GROMACS .gro file of C-alpha atoms in nm:
model
  327
    1MET     CA    1  26.414  21.250  27.221
    2ILE     CA    2  26.321  20.940  27.419
    3PRO     CA    3  26.390  20.632  27.202
    4GLY     CA    4  26.072  20.463  27.322
    5LEU     CA    5  25.869  20.766  27.221
    6VAL     CA    6  26.008  20.765  26.871
    7LEU     CA    7  25.902  20.403  26.824
    8LEU     CA    8  25.568  20.462  26.987
    9PHE     CA    9  25.447  20.754  26.786
   10ALA     CA   10  25.638  20.745  26.459
   11ALA     CA   11  25.386  20.499  26.317
   12SER     CA   12  25.105  20.755  26.336
   13PRO     CA   13  25.245  21.107  26.291
   14MET     CA   14  24.920  21.239  26.145
   15VAL     CA   15  24.735  21.137  26.459
   16VAL     CA   16  24.986  21.309  26.684
   17THR     CA   17  24.968  21.640  26.499
   18SER     CA   18  24.603  21.633  26.396
   19TYR     CA   19  24.479  21.866  26.672
   20ALA     CA   20  24.732  22.135  26.593
   21GLN     CA   21  24.622  22.121  26.229
   22GLN     CA   22  24.248  22.151  26.294
   23ALA     CA   23  24.147  22.496  26.172
   24ASP     CA   24  23.799  22.462  26.321
   25ALA     CA   25  23.927  22.378  26.671
   26PRO     CA   26  24.202  22.626  26.768
   27PRO     CA   27  24.373  22.581  27.104
   28PRO     CA   28  24.185  22.764  27.381
   29GLU     CA   29  24.329  23.083  27.519
   30VAL     CA   30  24.508  23.005  27.845
   31ALA     CA   31  24.696  23.253  28.060
   32VAL     CA   32  25.040  23.099  28.092
   33PRO     CA   33  25.190  23.225  28.420
   34GLU     CA   34  25.487  23.456  28.416
   35ALA     CA   35  25.824  23.344  28.548
   36GLY     CA   36  25.841  23.338  28.925
   37ASP     CA   37  25.888  23.119  29.226
   38PHE     CA   38  25.788  22.753  29.206
   39PRO     CA   39  25.596  22.546  29.294
   40ARG     CA   40  25.262  22.718  29.241
   41LYS     CA   41  24.901  22.635  29.171
   42LEU     CA   42  24.775  22.701  28.819
   43GLN     CA   43  24.440  22.867  28.756
   44THR     CA   44  24.273  22.661  28.484
   45SER     CA   45  23.923  22.579  28.363
   46HIS     CA   46  23.932  22.203  28.307
   47LEU     CA   47  24.226  22.061  28.502
   48VAL     CA   48  24.213  21.901  28.848
   49ASN     CA   49  24.455  22.033  29.112
   50PRO     CA   50  24.729  22.148  28.869
   51VAL     CA   51  25.061  22.233  29.037
   52GLN     CA   52  25.349  22.373  28.834
   53LEU     CA   53  25.688  22.254  28.960
   54ASN     CA   54  25.903  22.449  28.712
   55ASP     CA   55  25.885  22.564  28.352
   56ARG     CA   56  25.897  22.204  28.230
   57VAL     CA   57  25.670  22.000  28.459
   58ILE     CA   58  25.310  22.020  28.586
   59SER     CA   59  25.136  21.766  28.807
   60GLY     CA   60  24.763  21.721  28.846
   61GLY     CA   61  24.460  21.496  28.830
   62LEU     CA   62  24.311  21.288  28.552
   63PRO     CA   63  24.215  21.498  28.248
   64ASP     CA   64  23.842  21.451  28.194
   65GLY     CA   65  23.742  21.491  27.832
   66GLU     CA   66  23.880  21.665  27.528
   67ALA     CA   67  23.846  22.014  27.677
   68ALA     CA   68  24.104  21.924  27.943
   69PHE     CA   69  24.344  21.785  27.681
   70ARG     CA   70  24.302  22.100  27.472
   71GLU     CA   71  24.381  22.313  27.775
   72LEU     CA   72  24.697  22.113  27.837
   73TYR     CA   73  24.802  22.165  27.477
   74ALA     CA   74  24.748  22.539  27.515
   75LEU     CA   75  24.972  22.536  27.822
   76GLY     CA   76  25.254  22.395  27.610
   77VAL     CA   77  25.216  22.036  27.722
   78ARG     CA   78  25.323  21.783  27.460
   79THR     CA   79  25.399  21.478  27.678
   80MET     CA   80  25.168  21.326  27.940
   81ILE     CA   81  25.278  21.074  28.199
   82SER     CA   82  25.012  20.878  28.388
   83VAL     CA   83  25.116  20.722  28.718
   84ASP     CA   84  24.759  20.601  28.778
   85GLY     CA   85  24.667  20.235  28.750
   86ALA     CA   86  24.379  20.304  28.509
   87LYS     CA   87  24.428  20.276  28.133
   88PRO     CA   88  24.511  20.622  27.992
   89ASP     CA   89  24.282  20.781  27.734
   90TRP     CA   90  24.567  20.788  27.483
   91ALA     CA   91  24.337  20.812  27.179
   92THR     CA   92  24.190  21.148  27.283
   93ALA     CA   93  24.534  21.268  27.390
   94GLU     CA   94  24.687  21.186  27.052
   95ARG     CA   95  24.396  21.354  26.874
   96CYS     CA   96  24.490  21.668  27.064
   97GLY     CA   97  24.860  21.648  26.978
   98LEU     CA   98  24.973  21.495  27.308
   99ARG     CA   99  25.193  21.192  27.371
  100TYR     CA  100  25.114  20.950  27.652
  101ILE     CA  101  25.351  20.745  27.869
  102HIS     CA  102  25.212  20.509  28.132
  103LEU     CA  103  25.436  20.458  28.437
  104PRO     CA  104  25.202  20.357  28.721
  105HIS     CA  105  25.309  20.326  29.083
  106GLY     CA  106  25.140  20.278  29.420
  107TYR     CA  107  25.074  20.491  29.726
  108ASN     CA  108  25.343  20.330  29.941
  109GLY     CA  109  25.637  20.487  29.758
  110ILE     CA  110  25.816  20.480  29.424
  111SER     CA  111  26.088  20.230  29.341
  112THR     CA  112  26.433  20.340  29.233
  113GLN     CA  113  26.380  20.205  28.883
  114ARG     CA  114  26.048  20.383  28.840
  115ILE     CA  115  26.204  20.712  28.959
  116LEU     CA  116  26.480  20.674  28.700
  117GLU     CA  117  26.221  20.602  28.428
  118LEU     CA  118  26.020  20.908  28.529
  119ALA     CA  119  26.334  21.123  28.537
  120ARG     CA  120  26.442  21.000  28.194
  121ALA     CA  121  26.100  21.078  28.050
  122VAL     CA  122  26.095  21.426  28.202
  123HIS     CA  123  26.454  21.498  28.093
  124ASP     CA  124  26.413  21.384  27.733
  125ALA     CA  125  26.053  21.467  27.643
  126GLU     CA  126  25.963  21.759  27.418
  127GLY     CA  127  25.755  22.046  27.549
  128VAL     CA  128  25.601  22.073  27.893
  129VAL     CA  129  25.535  21.743  28.072
  130PHE     CA  130  25.206  21.682  28.257
  131ILE     CA  131  25.222  21.405  28.519
  132HIS     CA  132  24.889  21.290  28.655
  133CYS     CA  133  24.722  21.033  28.877
  134HIS     CA  134  24.350  21.012  28.952
  135HIS     CA  135  24.291  21.305  29.188
  136GLY     CA  136  24.627  21.482  29.151
  137LYS     CA  137  24.682  21.495  29.526
  138HIS     CA  138  24.913  21.208  29.616
  139ARG     CA  139  25.086  20.994  29.352
  140SER     CA  140  25.137  21.250  29.075
  141PRO     CA  141  25.297  21.528  29.285
  142ALA     CA  142  25.526  21.266  29.442
  143ALA     CA  143  25.619  21.126  29.100
  144ALA     CA  144  25.672  21.472  28.953
  145GLY     CA  145  25.880  21.583  29.252
  146ALA     CA  146  26.100  21.273  29.258
  147ALA     CA  147  26.148  21.285  28.881
  148CYS     CA  148  26.255  21.649  28.888
  149VAL     CA  149  26.496  21.590  29.177
  150ALA     CA  150  26.654  21.291  29.002
  151ALA     CA  151  26.680  21.488  28.677
  152GLY     CA  152  26.846  21.781  28.853
  153MET     CA  153  26.553  22.019  28.800
  154LEU     CA  154  26.450  22.060  29.163
  155THR     CA  155  26.589  22.025  29.513
  156ALA     CA  156  26.440  21.764  29.745
  157GLN     CA  157  26.327  22.040  29.980
  158ARG     CA  158  26.138  22.218  29.702
  159ALA     CA  159  25.991  21.886  29.588
  160VAL     CA  160  25.846  21.824  29.935
  161ALA     CA  161  25.683  22.167  29.905
  162VAL     CA  162  25.515  22.039  29.589
  163LEU     CA  163  25.345  21.762  29.788
  164GLU     CA  164  25.235  22.007  30.054
  165LEU     CA  165  25.094  22.248  29.796
  166ALA     CA  166  24.909  21.967  29.617
  167GLY     CA  167  24.752  21.856  29.944
  168THR     CA  168  24.929  21.521  29.975
  169SER     CA  169  24.825  21.369  30.305
  170PRO     CA  170  25.107  21.309  30.557
  171SER     CA  171  24.952  20.963  30.599
  172TYR     CA  172  25.123  20.866  30.273
  173ARG     CA  173  25.459  20.834  30.444
  174GLY     CA  174  25.615  20.633  30.163
  175LEU     CA  175  25.549  20.911  29.911
  176TYR     CA  176  25.704  21.177  30.132
  177GLU     CA  177  26.003  20.953  30.209
  178THR     CA  178  26.052  20.886  29.839
  179VAL     CA  179  26.077  21.256  29.760
  180ARG     CA  180  26.299  21.335  30.060
  181ASP     CA  181  26.540  21.051  29.983
  182THR     CA  182  26.570  21.094  29.606
  183LYS     CA  183  26.911  21.210  29.485
  184THR     CA  184  27.009  21.377  29.161
  185VAL     CA  185  27.169  21.144  28.907
  186SER     CA  186  27.394  21.225  28.612
  187VAL     CA  187  27.280  21.259  28.254
  188ALA     CA  188  27.493  20.954  28.172
  189GLU     CA  189  27.298  20.750  28.429
  190LEU     CA  190  26.969  20.869  28.283
  191ASP     CA  191  27.083  20.781  27.932
  192ALA     CA  192  27.168  20.432  28.057
  193VAL     CA  193  26.818  20.367  28.193
  194ASP     CA  194  26.675  20.063  28.015
  195VAL     CA  195  26.307  20.138  27.955
  196ASN     CA  196  26.052  20.087  27.682
  197PHE     CA  197  25.800  20.364  27.720
  198ARG     CA  198  25.444  20.254  27.649
  199ARG     CA  199  25.119  20.444  27.628
  200VAL     CA  200  24.949  20.161  27.823
  201SER     CA  201  25.133  19.940  28.073
  202GLN     CA  202  25.014  19.612  28.216
  203ILE     CA  203  24.932  19.633  28.586
  204PRO     CA  204  24.870  19.352  28.839
  205PRO     CA  205  24.508  19.226  28.860
  206MET     CA  206  24.482  19.338  29.222
  207ALA     CA  207  24.574  19.695  29.132
  208GLU     CA  208  24.333  19.691  28.838
  209SER     CA  209  24.051  19.573  29.065
  210MET     CA  210  24.125  19.849  29.312
  211VAL     CA  211  24.113  20.107  29.032
  212GLU     CA  212  23.766  19.987  28.927
  213LEU     CA  213  23.649  19.988  29.289
  214GLU     CA  214  23.778  20.343  29.337
  215HIS     CA  215  23.601  20.470  29.026
  216THR     CA  216  23.270  20.313  29.133
  217PHE     CA  217  23.302  20.462  29.481
  218ASP     CA  218  23.379  20.806  29.336
  219LEU     CA  219  23.072  20.789  29.111
  220LEU     CA  220  22.855  20.687  29.405
  221GLN     CA  221  22.995  20.978  29.606
  222LYS     CA  222  22.903  21.218  29.326
  223ILE     CA  223  22.548  21.083  29.325
  224ALA     CA  224  22.532  21.125  29.704
  225ASP     CA  225  22.659  21.483  29.671
  226ASN     CA  226  22.381  21.539  29.417
  227ASP     CA  227  22.123  21.453  29.687
  228TRP     CA  228  22.117  21.093  29.558
  229GLN     CA  229  21.966  21.205  29.230
  230PRO     CA  230  22.097  21.076  28.896
  231LEU     CA  231  22.381  21.289  28.763
  232PRO     CA  232  22.294  21.532  28.481
  233ASN     CA  233  22.303  21.383  28.131
  234THR     CA  234  22.361  21.032  28.267
  235ARG     CA  235  22.153  20.727  28.352
  236THR     CA  236  22.323  20.675  28.687
  237ASP     CA  237  22.128  20.495  28.955
  238ALA     CA  238  22.240  20.498  29.318
  239ALA     CA  239  22.118  20.147  29.398
  240HIS     CA  240  22.283  20.001  29.089
  241GLU     CA  241  22.618  20.168  29.165
  242ALA     CA  242  22.599  20.045  29.525
  243LEU     CA  243  22.541  19.694  29.395
  244LEU     CA  244  22.843  19.722  29.165
  245LEU     CA  245  23.047  19.844  29.461
  246ARG     CA  246  22.950  19.542  29.666
  247GLU     CA  247  23.034  19.314  29.373
  248HIS     CA  248  23.383  19.465  29.351
  249TYR     CA  249  23.449  19.361  29.711
  250THR     CA  250  23.293  19.019  29.658
  251GLU     CA  251  23.506  18.948  29.353
  252LEU     CA  252  23.821  19.074  29.525
  253LEU     CA  253  23.765  18.830  29.810
  254ARG     CA  254  23.752  18.546  29.556
  255THR     CA  255  24.079  18.630  29.381
  256GLU     CA  256  24.383  18.411  29.424
  257HIS     CA  257  24.592  18.706  29.537
  258VAL     CA  258  24.358  18.804  29.821
  259LEU     CA  259  24.318  18.443  29.929
  260ARG     CA  260  24.695  18.439  29.986
  261CYS     CA  261  24.686  18.762  30.188
  262SER     CA  262  24.677  18.783  30.565
  263PRO     CA  263  24.353  18.705  30.753
  264ALA     CA  264  24.355  19.062  30.883
  265PHE     CA  265  24.347  19.203  30.529
  266ARG     CA  266  24.072  18.965  30.420
  267GLU     CA  267  23.869  19.064  30.727
  268GLN     CA  268  23.900  19.431  30.630
  269LEU     CA  269  23.763  19.353  30.284
  270THR     CA  270  23.485  19.141  30.432
  271VAL     CA  271  23.375  19.423  30.662
  272ALA     CA  272  23.373  19.666  30.368
  273GLU     CA  273  23.174  19.416  30.162
  274ARG     CA  274  22.909  19.399  30.436
  275THR     CA  275  22.889  19.777  30.455
  276ALA     CA  276  22.849  19.801  30.078
  277GLU     CA  277  22.574  19.538  30.094
  278SER     CA  278  22.395  19.737  30.365
  279LEU     CA  279  22.422  20.047  30.146
  280HIS     CA  280  22.273  19.862  29.851
  281SER     CA  281  21.991  19.725  30.066
  282GLU     CA  282  21.915  20.076  30.188
  283LEU     CA  283  21.893  20.213  29.836
  284ALA     CA  284  21.731  19.915  29.662
  285GLY     CA  285  21.356  19.944  29.619
  286GLN     CA  286  21.364  20.313  29.704
  287SER     CA  287  21.251  20.588  29.472
  288ASN     CA  288  21.523  20.759  29.273
  289PRO     CA  289  21.621  20.967  29.464
  290PRO     CA  290  21.535  20.784  29.788
  291GLU     CA  291  21.323  20.926  30.070
  292SER     CA  292  21.474  21.165  30.324
  293GLU     CA  293  21.533  20.915  30.606
  294SER     CA  294  21.688  20.667  30.366
  295LYS     CA  295  21.918  20.939  30.231
  296VAL     CA  296  22.050  21.004  30.580
  297ARG     CA  297  22.113  20.635  30.647
  298ALA     CA  298  22.275  20.587  30.304
  299LYS     CA  299  22.504  20.887  30.358
  300SER     CA  300  22.607  20.745  30.695
  301LEU     CA  301  22.688  20.408  30.539
  302LEU     CA  302  22.891  20.574  30.263
  303LEU     CA  303  23.090  20.768  30.523
  304ARG     CA  304  23.147  20.446  30.718
  305LEU     CA  305  23.270  20.275  30.404
  306ARG     CA  306  23.509  20.561  30.331
  307SER     CA  307  23.644  20.536  30.685
  308GLN     CA  308  23.691  20.160  30.647
  309CYS     CA  309  23.879  20.211  30.319
  310ARG     CA  310  24.103  20.471  30.477
  311SER     CA  311  24.181  20.245  30.772
  312CYS     CA  312  24.263  19.953  30.541
  313HIS     CA  313  24.485  20.172  30.323
  314GLN     CA  314  24.679  20.304  30.620
  315GLU     CA  315  24.745  19.954  30.750
  316PHE     CA  316  24.811  19.761  30.429
  317ARG     CA  317  24.883  20.004  30.145
  318ASP     CA  318  25.031  20.337  30.242
  319SER     CA  319  25.312  20.227  30.472
  320VAL     CA  320  25.450  19.918  30.298
  321PRO     CA  321  25.828  19.967  30.273
  322VAL     CA  322  25.974  19.977  29.923
  323ASP     CA  323  26.317  20.038  29.775
  324HIS     CA  324  26.249  20.400  29.690
  325THR     CA  325  26.586  20.571  29.709
  326THR     CA  326  26.773  20.686  29.404
  327ARG     CA  327  27.143  20.630  29.442
   0.00000   0.00000   0.00000
């Protein structure tokens, strides 16, 4: 057992086991794959991009709602590790008999210390471990691959195949380099890792702001994909979400951290802010959904904004060198 996990969950054992004890909510039937070659995609009903690395570790996207947590439980998962910056939904997870550990990292690579913490968690945790980020395409397969290599559960070559299977973009050079360069460490080294596992970790304000911005953008994209109509069973409004998106950029530009950044980075944010403002202006005052011509212009602006974000990420986020090798 991981010492941090004992301290974290011993105070509420009834919460941890409550799902397994609910007679009126049995675990859903899930076809657990037979033994075979790894890595492989899993066929599931509620999970985003699940990739099974071995019989102990699965990577994927953010579980959305209790049905996803129940499906994880049915797959044998008992420990969840979030490498996303957003606050994990630990309450729902614990209701479903799952333990949460929050070990966030960025897109530019994974530090040596974080790899060791991930490896220790994977090595010591009970049951199958599910490692997730937001979309399950970039950070989580890299974290799962590096952790398994460091823990001696996977070769670096097979771990790179995990990224390829998950659809990790080659643009995330730091993530690929992390996995390629990670080395297996001894059990004694893992036991010596000094870490206090938490279900929610503090993250820098800049990272937190980017998480909120990403979630708003994703919601706006879903509305656009729904022909700019409000999403079912929600009160979403395209113009309002566009306004929130613009506000995210405006507030970022006012933060102390961004004010200390390079002029080139601030200019990238300023350009994105202007595009978001144009998108809001296009949608504001329109019917919900907007008229056909306005839909076309709004979709074009959203695509432009996505392109601007990608360009900014490639220059300032995805290629920043970090100490990512495990020695």
